[in-house]
Short mmCIF file of C-alpha atoms in Angstrom, two decimals:
data_model
loop_
_atom_site.label_atom_id
_atom_site.label_comp_id
_atom_site.label_asym_id
_atom_site.label_seq_id
_atom_site.Cartn_x
_atom_site.Cartn_y
_atom_site.Cartn_z
CA MET A 208 -11.40 -1.50 43.96
CA ARG A 209 -8.24 -3.58 44.33
CA VAL A 210 -7.20 -6.45 46.57
CA GLU A 211 -4.91 -4.90 49.17
CA LYS A 212 -4.28 -7.63 51.71
CA GLY A 213 -1.05 -9.55 51.16
CA ILE A 214 -0.26 -7.79 47.85
CA ASN A 215 2.91 -5.79 47.31
CA ARG A 216 2.59 -3.36 44.44
CA PRO A 217 5.24 -1.13 42.87
CA GLN A 218 5.03 2.63 43.26
CA PRO A 219 1.88 3.95 41.58
CA ILE A 220 2.00 6.07 38.46
CA SER A 221 -0.64 8.49 37.26
CA ILE A 222 -2.72 8.58 34.12
CA THR A 223 -5.69 10.73 33.13
CA VAL A 224 -9.02 9.09 32.45
CA ASN A 225 -11.75 11.35 31.04
CA GLY A 226 -9.97 14.36 32.45
CA VAL A 227 -9.52 12.93 35.96
CA SER A 228 -6.10 11.93 37.27
CA GLN A 229 -5.90 8.30 38.49
CA GLN A 230 -3.28 6.50 40.56
CA VAL A 231 -2.57 3.17 38.85
CA TYR A 232 0.12 0.50 39.06
CA PRO A 233 2.68 -0.57 36.46
CA GLY A 234 1.67 -3.93 35.01
CA GLU A 235 -2.02 -3.16 34.99
CA THR A 236 -3.92 -3.00 31.71
CA LEU A 237 -6.19 -0.12 30.84
CA ALA A 238 -9.12 -2.53 31.06
CA THR A 239 -8.22 -3.31 34.67
CA VAL A 240 -7.87 0.36 35.48
CA LEU A 241 -11.15 1.34 33.85
CA PHE A 242 -13.05 -1.46 35.55
CA SER A 243 -11.55 -0.57 38.92
CA ALA A 244 -12.53 3.04 38.33
CA GLY A 245 -16.10 1.80 38.02
CA LEU A 246 -16.50 2.22 34.27
CA GLN A 247 -19.04 -0.22 32.83
CA CYS A 248 -19.27 1.10 29.30
CA PHE A 249 -15.95 1.56 27.47
CA ASN A 250 -17.19 3.00 24.20
CA GLN A 251 -20.10 3.41 21.83
CA ASN A 252 -19.88 1.50 18.59
CA ARG A 253 -20.91 2.80 15.17
CA PHE A 254 -24.49 1.73 15.86
CA GLU A 255 -24.37 3.86 19.03
CA GLN A 256 -24.54 0.76 21.19
CA ARG A 257 -22.71 0.77 24.53
CA ARG A 258 -19.82 -1.69 24.60
CA ALA A 259 -17.52 -3.20 27.24
CA PRO A 260 -14.77 -5.85 27.21
CA LEU A 261 -16.05 -9.25 26.13
CA CYS A 262 -13.08 -11.52 25.45
CA ASN A 263 -10.34 -9.79 27.46
CA MET A 264 -7.75 -11.32 25.15
CA GLY A 265 -7.51 -8.96 22.21
CA THR A 266 -9.86 -10.63 19.80
CA CYS A 267 -13.23 -8.90 20.01
CA PHE A 268 -12.18 -5.24 19.82
CA GLU A 269 -15.15 -4.31 22.04
CA CYS A 270 -12.92 -2.51 24.56
CA LEU A 271 -11.46 0.15 22.28
CA VAL A 272 -10.59 3.39 24.04
CA SER A 273 -8.80 6.54 22.93
CA VAL A 274 -5.23 6.76 24.18
CA LYS A 275 -2.61 9.48 23.98
CA ARG A 276 0.85 8.64 25.33
CA SER A 277 1.21 12.25 26.36
CA ASP A 278 -0.87 15.40 26.20
CA ASN A 279 0.49 16.36 22.77
CA ASP A 280 0.31 12.86 21.21
CA ARG A 281 -2.10 11.96 18.39
CA PRO A 282 -4.94 9.89 19.87
CA GLN A 283 -5.00 6.22 18.94
CA ARG A 284 -7.89 3.84 19.37
CA LEU A 285 -6.43 0.90 21.28
CA ARG A 286 -7.76 -2.25 22.92
CA ALA A 287 -7.91 -1.54 26.66
CA CYS A 288 -7.36 -5.24 27.44
CA MET A 289 -4.05 -5.34 25.53
CA THR A 290 -2.63 -1.98 26.57
CA ASP A 291 -0.49 -1.63 29.67
CA VAL A 292 -0.67 1.63 31.58
CA GLU A 293 2.18 4.12 31.16
CA GLU A 294 2.92 7.25 33.16
CA GLY A 295 1.20 10.28 31.68
CA MET A 296 -1.29 8.45 29.44
CA VAL A 297 -4.42 10.37 28.57
CA VAL A 298 -7.43 8.12 28.07
CA GLU A 299 -10.90 8.86 26.77
CA ALA A 300 -13.46 6.14 27.33
CA GLY A 301 -17.09 5.61 28.19
CA GLU A 302 -20.46 6.44 26.73
CA GLY A 303 -19.24 9.64 25.14
CA PHE A 304 -16.45 7.92 23.23
CA SER A 305 -17.40 6.76 19.74
CA ILE A 306 -15.05 4.20 18.20
CA THR A 307 -16.03 5.09 14.64
CA PRO A 308 -12.69 5.84 12.97
CA PRO A 309 -12.35 9.55 12.20
CA LEU A 310 -11.31 9.31 8.56
CA GLY A 311 -10.06 12.73 7.62
CA ASP A 312 -8.63 13.60 4.22
CA ARG A 313 -4.96 12.80 4.66
CA SER A 314 -4.02 12.84 0.99
CA MET B 80 -19.96 -49.94 -5.09
CA PRO B 81 -21.29 -46.34 -5.42
CA ARG B 82 -21.30 -45.20 -9.03
CA TYR B 83 -21.22 -41.64 -10.30
CA ASP B 84 -20.72 -40.03 -13.67
CA VAL B 85 -18.20 -37.56 -12.29
CA VAL B 86 -16.22 -37.49 -9.06
CA ILE B 87 -14.84 -34.05 -8.23
CA VAL B 88 -11.95 -33.86 -5.79
CA GLY B 89 -11.76 -30.53 -4.00
CA ALA B 90 -14.72 -28.51 -2.69
CA GLY B 91 -13.38 -25.06 -3.48
CA VAL B 92 -14.99 -22.63 -5.87
CA ILE B 93 -14.00 -24.60 -8.95
CA GLY B 94 -15.10 -27.96 -7.54
CA CYS B 95 -18.42 -26.70 -6.18
CA ALA B 96 -19.22 -24.60 -9.25
CA CYS B 97 -18.34 -27.49 -11.55
CA ALA B 98 -20.58 -29.76 -9.44
CA TYR B 99 -23.39 -27.23 -9.82
CA TYR B 100 -23.09 -26.87 -13.59
CA LEU B 101 -22.84 -30.65 -14.07
CA ALA B 102 -25.62 -31.61 -11.64
CA ARG B 103 -27.89 -29.03 -13.21
CA ALA B 104 -27.35 -30.79 -16.54
CA GLY B 105 -28.45 -34.09 -15.01
CA VAL B 106 -25.01 -35.57 -14.38
CA ARG B 107 -24.56 -37.73 -11.27
CA VAL B 108 -21.81 -35.94 -9.32
CA ALA B 109 -19.95 -36.59 -6.08
CA VAL B 110 -17.66 -33.97 -4.51
CA LEU B 111 -14.91 -35.10 -2.15
CA ASP B 112 -12.82 -32.87 0.07
CA ARG B 113 -10.40 -33.87 2.79
CA ASN B 114 -11.37 -30.77 4.74
CA GLN B 115 -14.60 -28.87 4.24
CA VAL B 116 -16.37 -26.91 1.54
CA ASN B 117 -14.45 -23.66 0.99
CA SER B 118 -11.70 -24.40 3.52
CA GLY B 119 -8.81 -23.61 1.16
CA ALA B 120 -7.80 -20.68 -1.02
CA SER B 121 -11.35 -20.17 -2.34
CA GLY B 122 -12.49 -19.04 1.08
CA ARG B 123 -9.29 -17.30 2.10
CA ASN B 124 -8.42 -15.01 -0.76
CA ALA B 125 -9.24 -11.29 -0.65
CA GLY B 126 -12.16 -11.55 -3.07
CA SER B 127 -10.91 -9.25 -5.83
CA LEU B 128 -12.55 -9.43 -9.22
CA HIS B 129 -9.75 -8.12 -11.41
CA PHE B 130 -10.18 -8.10 -15.13
CA GLN B 131 -7.34 -5.79 -16.09
CA LEU B 132 -4.22 -7.51 -17.37
CA GLU B 133 -2.01 -8.76 -14.60
CA TYR B 134 1.46 -7.40 -14.05
CA ARG B 135 3.02 -10.84 -14.66
CA LEU B 136 1.43 -11.00 -18.12
CA ILE B 137 2.59 -7.56 -19.22
CA GLN B 138 6.14 -8.44 -18.24
CA ASN B 139 6.20 -11.64 -20.28
CA GLN B 140 5.73 -11.01 -24.00
CA ASP B 141 5.72 -14.70 -24.96
CA LEU B 142 3.06 -15.50 -22.42
CA LEU B 143 1.04 -12.52 -23.53
CA ASP B 144 1.21 -13.43 -27.22
CA ARG B 145 0.02 -16.93 -26.49
CA GLN B 146 -2.88 -15.86 -24.32
CA LEU B 147 -4.02 -12.60 -25.83
CA PRO B 148 -6.40 -13.97 -28.52
CA PHE B 149 -8.26 -15.88 -25.82
CA LEU B 150 -8.10 -13.31 -23.08
CA LEU B 151 -10.84 -10.93 -24.16
CA PRO B 152 -13.52 -13.57 -24.79
CA LEU B 153 -12.60 -15.22 -21.48
CA THR B 154 -12.75 -11.88 -19.68
CA LEU B 155 -16.08 -10.94 -21.23
CA ALA B 156 -17.49 -14.37 -20.39
CA GLY B 157 -16.27 -13.91 -16.81
CA ILE B 158 -17.80 -10.46 -16.44
CA GLU B 159 -21.14 -11.57 -17.84
CA GLN B 160 -21.19 -14.66 -15.61
CA TRP B 161 -20.39 -12.67 -12.46
CA ARG B 162 -23.15 -10.18 -13.17
CA SER B 163 -25.68 -13.00 -13.40
CA LEU B 164 -24.45 -14.96 -10.37
CA PRO B 165 -26.46 -13.37 -7.52
CA GLU B 166 -29.69 -14.10 -9.33
CA GLU B 167 -28.59 -17.54 -10.46
CA LEU B 168 -27.40 -18.61 -6.99
CA GLY B 169 -30.36 -16.92 -5.30
CA VAL B 170 -28.44 -15.65 -2.27
CA ASP B 171 -26.34 -12.65 -1.30
CA ILE B 172 -22.72 -13.28 -2.25
CA GLY B 173 -21.49 -9.77 -1.41
CA LEU B 174 -20.94 -8.96 -5.07
CA LYS B 175 -19.96 -5.40 -5.99
CA MET B 176 -18.94 -4.60 -9.56
CA THR B 177 -18.62 -0.83 -9.37
CA GLY B 178 -15.22 -0.73 -11.05
CA GLY B 179 -11.53 -0.94 -10.30
CA LEU B 180 -8.52 1.34 -10.52
CA MET B 181 -4.96 0.29 -11.18
CA VAL B 182 -2.70 3.08 -10.02
CA ALA B 183 0.85 4.20 -10.83
CA GLU B 184 3.11 6.34 -8.65
CA THR B 185 6.37 6.68 -10.60
CA PRO B 186 7.35 7.48 -14.21
CA LYS B 187 8.42 3.86 -14.70
CA GLN B 188 5.05 2.64 -13.46
CA ILE B 189 3.24 5.14 -15.68
CA ALA B 190 5.11 3.75 -18.68
CA LEU B 191 4.09 0.23 -17.70
CA LEU B 192 0.49 1.32 -17.21
CA ARG B 193 0.58 3.04 -20.62
CA LYS B 194 1.82 -0.17 -22.26
CA LYS B 195 -0.88 -2.13 -20.48
CA SER B 196 -3.53 0.34 -21.57
CA GLU B 197 -2.45 0.04 -25.20
CA ILE B 198 -2.59 -3.76 -25.13
CA GLU B 199 -5.97 -3.77 -23.43
CA THR B 200 -7.47 -1.19 -25.74
CA ARG B 201 -6.15 -3.13 -28.75
CA CYS B 202 -7.78 -6.35 -27.58
CA GLY B 203 -11.04 -4.55 -26.76
CA LEU B 204 -11.07 -4.47 -22.97
CA ASN B 205 -12.98 -1.55 -21.52
CA VAL B 206 -10.39 0.58 -19.69
CA GLU B 207 -10.14 4.33 -19.25
CA TRP B 208 -6.94 6.33 -18.70
CA LEU B 209 -7.08 8.77 -15.81
CA SER B 210 -4.60 11.39 -14.68
CA GLY B 211 -3.77 11.51 -10.98
CA ASP B 212 -6.25 14.32 -10.43
CA GLU B 213 -8.96 12.55 -12.39
CA ALA B 214 -8.34 9.42 -10.34
CA ARG B 215 -8.62 11.42 -7.10
CA GLN B 216 -11.80 13.03 -8.36
CA LEU B 217 -13.28 9.61 -9.03
CA GLN B 218 -11.96 8.12 -5.78
CA PRO B 219 -11.44 10.84 -3.15
CA GLY B 220 -8.80 9.94 -0.58
CA LEU B 221 -6.29 8.52 -3.05
CA SER B 222 -2.85 9.81 -2.26
CA GLN B 223 -1.20 12.73 -4.08
CA SER B 224 1.49 10.21 -5.01
CA VAL B 225 -0.93 8.58 -7.49
CA GLN B 226 0.08 10.03 -10.85
CA ALA B 227 -2.11 8.00 -13.19
CA ALA B 228 -4.65 5.20 -13.10
CA LEU B 229 -6.51 2.84 -15.39
CA PHE B 230 -10.18 2.43 -14.63
CA CYS B 231 -12.06 -0.72 -15.58
CA PRO B 232 -15.80 -0.37 -14.89
CA ASP B 233 -16.43 -4.10 -14.55
CA GLU B 234 -14.02 -4.83 -11.72
CA GLY B 235 -15.06 -5.20 -8.12
CA HIS B 236 -15.20 -7.78 -5.39
CA CYS B 237 -17.20 -10.65 -3.99
CA ASN B 238 -17.25 -12.23 -0.53
CA PRO B 239 -15.15 -15.43 -0.72
CA ARG B 240 -16.92 -16.80 2.36
CA LEU B 241 -20.28 -16.69 0.59
CA LEU B 242 -19.59 -17.61 -3.02
CA THR B 243 -18.46 -21.22 -2.75
CA PRO B 244 -21.02 -22.29 -0.11
CA ALA B 245 -23.71 -20.77 -2.37
CA TYR B 246 -22.48 -22.91 -5.26
CA ALA B 247 -22.31 -25.97 -2.99
CA ARG B 248 -25.89 -25.53 -1.79
CA GLN B 249 -27.17 -25.13 -5.33
CA ALA B 250 -25.16 -28.16 -6.46
CA GLU B 251 -26.60 -30.20 -3.61
CA ALA B 252 -30.11 -29.02 -4.46
CA ALA B 253 -29.49 -30.16 -8.04
CA GLY B 254 -28.53 -33.62 -6.77
CA ALA B 255 -24.76 -33.50 -6.24
CA LYS B 256 -23.50 -35.56 -3.32
CA PHE B 257 -20.90 -34.05 -0.98
CA LEU B 258 -18.50 -36.31 0.90
CA GLU B 259 -16.37 -34.44 3.43
CA PRO B 260 -14.01 -34.77 5.12
CA CYS B 261 -12.97 -37.54 2.80
CA GLU B 262 -9.50 -38.05 1.35
CA VAL B 263 -8.53 -39.82 -1.82
CA VAL B 264 -6.21 -42.74 -1.20
CA ASP B 265 -5.72 -43.87 -4.78
CA LEU B 266 -6.96 -43.32 -8.32
CA ALA B 267 -6.90 -46.01 -11.01
CA ARG B 268 -8.49 -46.52 -14.40
CA THR B 269 -9.67 -50.01 -15.28
CA GLY B 270 -11.97 -51.11 -18.07
CA GLY B 271 -12.59 -47.51 -19.07
CA LYS B 272 -13.84 -46.57 -15.58
CA TRP B 273 -12.14 -44.64 -12.83
CA LEU B 274 -11.94 -46.23 -9.40
CA VAL B 275 -11.60 -43.65 -6.66
CA ARG B 276 -10.43 -45.26 -3.44
CA CYS B 277 -11.21 -42.88 -0.61
CA ARG B 278 -11.49 -42.79 3.16
CA LEU B 279 -13.52 -40.65 5.48
CA VAL B 280 -11.06 -38.64 7.54
CA ASN B 281 -11.24 -39.35 11.30
CA GLY B 282 -10.99 -43.09 11.11
CA GLY B 283 -13.58 -44.07 8.53
CA ALA B 284 -13.36 -47.22 6.47
CA GLU B 285 -12.00 -47.19 2.94
CA GLU B 286 -14.47 -47.17 0.14
CA THR B 287 -14.17 -47.37 -3.63
CA ILE B 288 -16.30 -45.17 -5.85
CA GLN B 289 -16.65 -45.77 -9.57
CA ALA B 290 -16.78 -42.85 -11.98
CA GLU B 291 -16.69 -42.17 -15.68
CA SER B 292 -14.59 -39.08 -15.07
CA VAL B 293 -12.59 -37.51 -12.29
CA VAL B 294 -12.10 -33.75 -11.87
CA ASN B 295 -9.00 -32.64 -10.04
CA ALA B 296 -10.09 -29.38 -8.42
CA SER B 297 -7.75 -29.57 -5.46
CA GLY B 298 -6.06 -26.21 -5.96
CA ALA B 299 -2.57 -25.97 -4.52
CA TRP B 300 -2.63 -29.72 -3.93
CA ALA B 301 -3.56 -30.65 -7.49
CA SER B 302 -0.12 -32.12 -8.20
CA GLU B 303 -0.41 -34.39 -5.17
CA LEU B 304 -3.76 -35.71 -6.42
CA ALA B 305 -2.52 -36.03 -10.01
CA LEU B 306 0.29 -38.25 -8.77
CA LYS B 307 -2.29 -40.62 -7.27
CA ALA B 308 -3.51 -41.03 -10.86
CA ASN B 309 0.10 -41.57 -11.98
CA LEU B 310 0.39 -38.15 -13.59
CA HIS B 311 2.79 -35.27 -13.14
CA LEU B 312 1.28 -31.83 -12.84
CA PRO B 313 3.80 -29.03 -12.33
CA LEU B 314 1.80 -26.82 -10.01
CA PHE B 315 3.38 -25.42 -6.89
CA PRO B 316 1.86 -24.17 -3.63
CA VAL B 317 2.24 -20.49 -2.78
CA ALA B 318 1.22 -19.09 0.61
CA LEU B 319 -0.20 -15.57 0.58
CA MET B 320 -1.33 -13.11 3.26
CA MET B 321 -4.51 -11.10 3.44
CA SER B 322 -5.48 -8.50 6.08
CA VAL B 323 -8.58 -6.67 7.20
CA THR B 324 -9.07 -3.42 9.09
CA GLU B 325 -11.86 -2.53 11.47
CA ALA B 326 -15.08 -1.20 9.98
CA ALA B 327 -14.79 2.39 8.84
CA PRO B 328 -17.05 4.98 7.26
CA LYS B 329 -17.40 4.48 3.52
CA VAL B 330 -14.29 5.85 1.83
CA LEU B 331 -13.48 3.38 -0.92
CA LYS B 332 -15.89 2.86 -3.76
CA TYR B 333 -13.61 0.89 -6.10
CA LEU B 334 -11.22 -2.00 -6.13
CA VAL B 335 -7.75 -0.44 -6.05
CA GLN B 336 -4.72 -2.24 -7.41
CA HIS B 337 -1.19 -1.11 -8.18
CA VAL B 338 0.71 -1.60 -11.41
CA GLY B 339 4.14 -1.71 -9.80
CA ARG B 340 3.59 -2.79 -6.21
CA LYS B 341 1.78 -5.77 -4.74
CA LEU B 342 -1.44 -4.22 -3.50
CA SER B 343 -5.17 -4.70 -3.59
CA LEU B 344 -7.63 -2.64 -1.57
CA LYS B 345 -11.36 -2.82 -1.26
CA GLN B 346 -13.98 -1.83 1.27
CA VAL B 347 -16.72 -4.34 2.01
CA SER B 348 -20.32 -3.38 2.75
CA ASP B 349 -19.81 -3.55 6.51
CA GLY B 350 -17.03 -0.96 6.20
CA ASN B 351 -13.92 -3.10 6.71
CA ILE B 352 -11.06 -2.52 4.29
CA LEU B 353 -9.40 -5.64 2.90
CA VAL B 354 -5.70 -5.38 2.12
CA GLY B 355 -3.99 -7.91 -0.11
CA GLY B 356 -1.96 -8.02 -3.27
CA GLY B 357 0.06 -11.21 -3.20
CA TRP B 358 2.54 -10.84 -0.34
CA SER B 359 3.88 -14.22 0.63
CA ALA B 360 3.66 -16.03 3.94
CA LYS B 361 6.11 -18.80 4.85
CA LEU B 362 5.07 -22.27 3.71
CA GLN B 363 5.66 -24.96 6.29
CA THR B 364 7.82 -27.61 4.67
CA SER B 365 7.75 -29.91 7.67
CA ALA B 366 3.97 -30.09 7.77
CA LYS B 367 2.08 -32.83 6.01
CA GLN B 368 1.05 -31.66 2.58
CA GLY B 369 -2.27 -29.91 2.63
CA ALA B 370 -2.27 -29.58 6.37
CA GLY B 371 0.52 -27.12 7.08
CA LYS B 372 -0.56 -23.67 8.18
CA PRO B 373 1.71 -21.02 6.70
CA GLU B 374 3.42 -18.58 9.01
CA ILE B 375 2.69 -14.87 8.70
CA ARG B 376 5.76 -12.89 7.62
CA LEU B 377 5.78 -9.62 9.51
CA ASP B 378 8.30 -8.03 7.13
CA ASN B 379 6.00 -8.66 4.17
CA LEU B 380 2.95 -7.58 6.14
CA GLN B 381 4.63 -4.26 6.87
CA LYS B 382 5.41 -3.75 3.19
CA ASN B 383 1.83 -4.64 2.27
CA LEU B 384 0.42 -2.17 4.77
CA ALA B 385 2.94 0.50 3.75
CA ALA B 386 1.77 0.21 0.14
CA ALA B 387 -1.84 0.48 1.35
CA CYS B 388 -1.10 3.62 3.42
CA ASP B 389 0.89 5.18 0.57
CA VAL B 390 -2.00 4.82 -1.85
CA LEU B 391 -4.90 5.46 0.53
CA PRO B 392 -3.55 7.47 3.50
CA ALA B 393 -6.80 7.14 5.47
CA VAL B 394 -5.84 3.49 6.11
CA ARG B 395 -3.22 4.81 8.54
CA ASP B 396 -5.96 5.73 11.00
CA LEU B 397 -7.50 2.27 11.09
CA ASN B 398 -6.82 -0.65 13.36
CA LEU B 399 -5.74 -3.83 11.65
CA ILE B 400 -7.94 -6.52 13.14
CA ARG B 401 -6.77 -9.69 11.42
CA THR B 402 -4.18 -11.09 9.03
CA TRP B 403 -4.60 -14.57 7.64
CA THR B 404 -3.02 -16.83 5.06
CA GLY B 405 -4.18 -19.01 2.21
CA ILE B 406 -2.38 -21.38 -0.12
CA THR B 407 -2.86 -21.04 -3.84
CA GLY B 408 -1.09 -22.84 -6.66
CA ILE B 409 0.94 -21.56 -9.60
CA THR B 410 2.20 -23.28 -12.71
CA LEU B 411 5.55 -22.74 -14.40
CA ASP B 412 4.03 -20.39 -16.99
CA HIS B 413 1.56 -18.73 -14.58
CA LEU B 414 -1.39 -19.80 -16.71
CA PRO B 415 -4.05 -22.03 -15.20
CA VAL B 416 -4.12 -25.67 -16.17
CA ILE B 417 -7.59 -26.70 -17.30
CA GLY B 418 -8.62 -29.67 -19.37
CA GLN B 419 -8.23 -33.38 -19.87
CA PHE B 420 -4.95 -35.31 -19.74
CA ALA B 421 -4.16 -37.08 -23.02
CA GLU B 422 -2.35 -39.73 -20.95
CA ALA B 423 -5.39 -40.42 -18.76
CA PRO B 424 -8.74 -40.20 -20.55
CA GLY B 425 -11.49 -38.97 -18.26
CA PHE B 426 -9.07 -37.28 -15.87
CA TYR B 427 -9.69 -33.54 -15.86
CA VAL B 428 -8.04 -30.73 -13.97
CA ALA B 429 -8.80 -27.09 -13.28
CA ALA B 430 -6.25 -25.35 -11.08
CA GLY B 431 -3.93 -22.37 -10.94
CA GLY B 432 -4.43 -18.98 -12.55
CA SER B 433 -6.66 -16.31 -11.07
CA GLY B 434 -8.80 -18.89 -9.36
CA PHE B 435 -11.29 -16.61 -7.65
CA THR B 436 -11.95 -14.06 -10.40
CA TYR B 437 -12.12 -16.77 -13.04
CA GLY B 438 -13.08 -19.79 -10.92
CA PRO B 439 -16.76 -19.73 -11.91
CA THR B 440 -15.77 -19.36 -15.58
CA TYR B 441 -13.14 -22.12 -15.48
CA ALA B 442 -15.72 -24.38 -13.82
CA LYS B 443 -18.44 -23.62 -16.34
CA LEU B 444 -16.12 -24.18 -19.30
CA LEU B 445 -14.78 -27.40 -17.80
CA SER B 446 -18.31 -28.67 -17.22
CA GLU B 447 -19.04 -27.98 -20.92
CA TYR B 448 -15.92 -29.94 -21.81
CA ILE B 449 -17.09 -32.89 -19.72
CA LEU B 450 -20.67 -32.74 -20.98
CA THR B 451 -19.77 -32.55 -24.67
CA ASN B 452 -16.38 -34.28 -24.58
CA ARG B 453 -15.14 -31.41 -26.74
CA GLN B 454 -12.56 -28.90 -25.59
CA PRO B 455 -14.11 -25.40 -25.50
CA GLU B 456 -12.17 -22.95 -27.65
CA LEU B 457 -11.50 -20.67 -24.67
CA LEU B 458 -9.69 -23.42 -22.79
CA LYS B 459 -7.13 -24.09 -25.55
CA PRO B 460 -4.24 -22.12 -24.00
CA TYR B 461 -4.69 -23.90 -20.69
CA SER B 462 -4.61 -27.59 -21.62
CA PRO B 463 -2.47 -29.87 -19.44
CA ASP B 464 -1.04 -31.16 -22.74
CA ARG B 465 1.57 -28.41 -22.54
CA PHE B 466 3.18 -30.41 -19.76
CA SER B 467 2.87 -33.76 -21.55
CA ASP B 468 6.66 -34.18 -21.83
CA LEU B 469 6.58 -34.81 -18.11
CA ASN B 470 4.05 -37.58 -18.56
CA MET B 471 5.78 -39.52 -21.33
CA PHE B 472 6.34 -42.41 -18.94
CA MET B 473 3.28 -41.79 -16.82
CA GLY B 474 -0.48 -42.06 -17.25
CA GLN B 475 -3.18 -44.69 -17.18
#
């Protein structure tokens, strides 16, 4: 849900959230987009607790989501509140997304 | 006028531990700090317990020769003291002494590590030489670039946010009085007693406290305090950066250091990986002494993190959640300065050196010095007398 009356927005761009294409606007953060898409839980922490943005200013790390800049990109776990949307982003978020870092053997 | 046996200035690990050891022996102690308990380097360092020889010592033969006879007994005393601390302090201090690795990545570094190993083995320190593969077997996840490592089973880490408050609480329970935030205005010795003129920060009135002895435990600011007692103490502030990643699954069992690059790595019980190693931040020269917050240097932070990723590639996948700074102090010869000033009887100092790893030991030895009025053998290389040329026209 967005305020429409009296607001002029730039042309929308599209990103993919949990496999579904979304029309979003440049200048919006991922947190804004996820909230407006109705998402209440952004991730599950390592204790399998459901988490959502708390501070909205980059400090609490509760809003981590998985972001790929393009389909072939390596996923990064980024703070939704500090990440601006970009055309073609692929985002995984919600109850099914665990923020526990996947530590593979990279030696 | 309030009277104490000993007034300690600085409520870091050395000040609080010294207060504990003295109060426990029945000495009337007051601890003053212009900020709070543990607000300086003691609470801001990365918490490494490193007992292997430091890079700066291996590089300086003269320094090494002077210190070597004392180093092993000091190290063994430190290790034994750390192992007994959780029980003695009665609270969790996040102590882990599972061992530490110092790694080498290049032939030059291997040669340096070899030299270090020979010196350490000669003086009786427990270290074990590992090939790169052996090191990776012991600590999976170490990079292929690691070609050799020295393992010391007594190394580890402790939580700097828990240690000093634990000492402070025990000191208080033993009768020590804490005055904070309280700054020292002036120090003078008259009739064999020290008069400590101090003022509660935030507009309090000035007060004078009488003491038999004063302990300068003010870390990076020890020279500033010494000057109030009309003494020169060549100790200089150094601002360092520490960083922490988000919590991760357990990957790192040991303290990891590097023989040729500034790096320390450890994983705390909650899973966060601490990254340090002595990369400098920018000291603020315009700020009032003791109050200036150093500025993080992004170029140095990048080098610090690059070293971390080179040695433990899994770090690459982690989010950095915080970088902070702390100000420590170094002397001209890199050794700590601990003892009593010949020019000012009853004025003691303990500052500089590896203040976290050896802080409890420095404090315990200094408290023995004060209690017996005899310099402990282990403190001989660290006496402020080595700077006495500077104090020829100073003193009390």
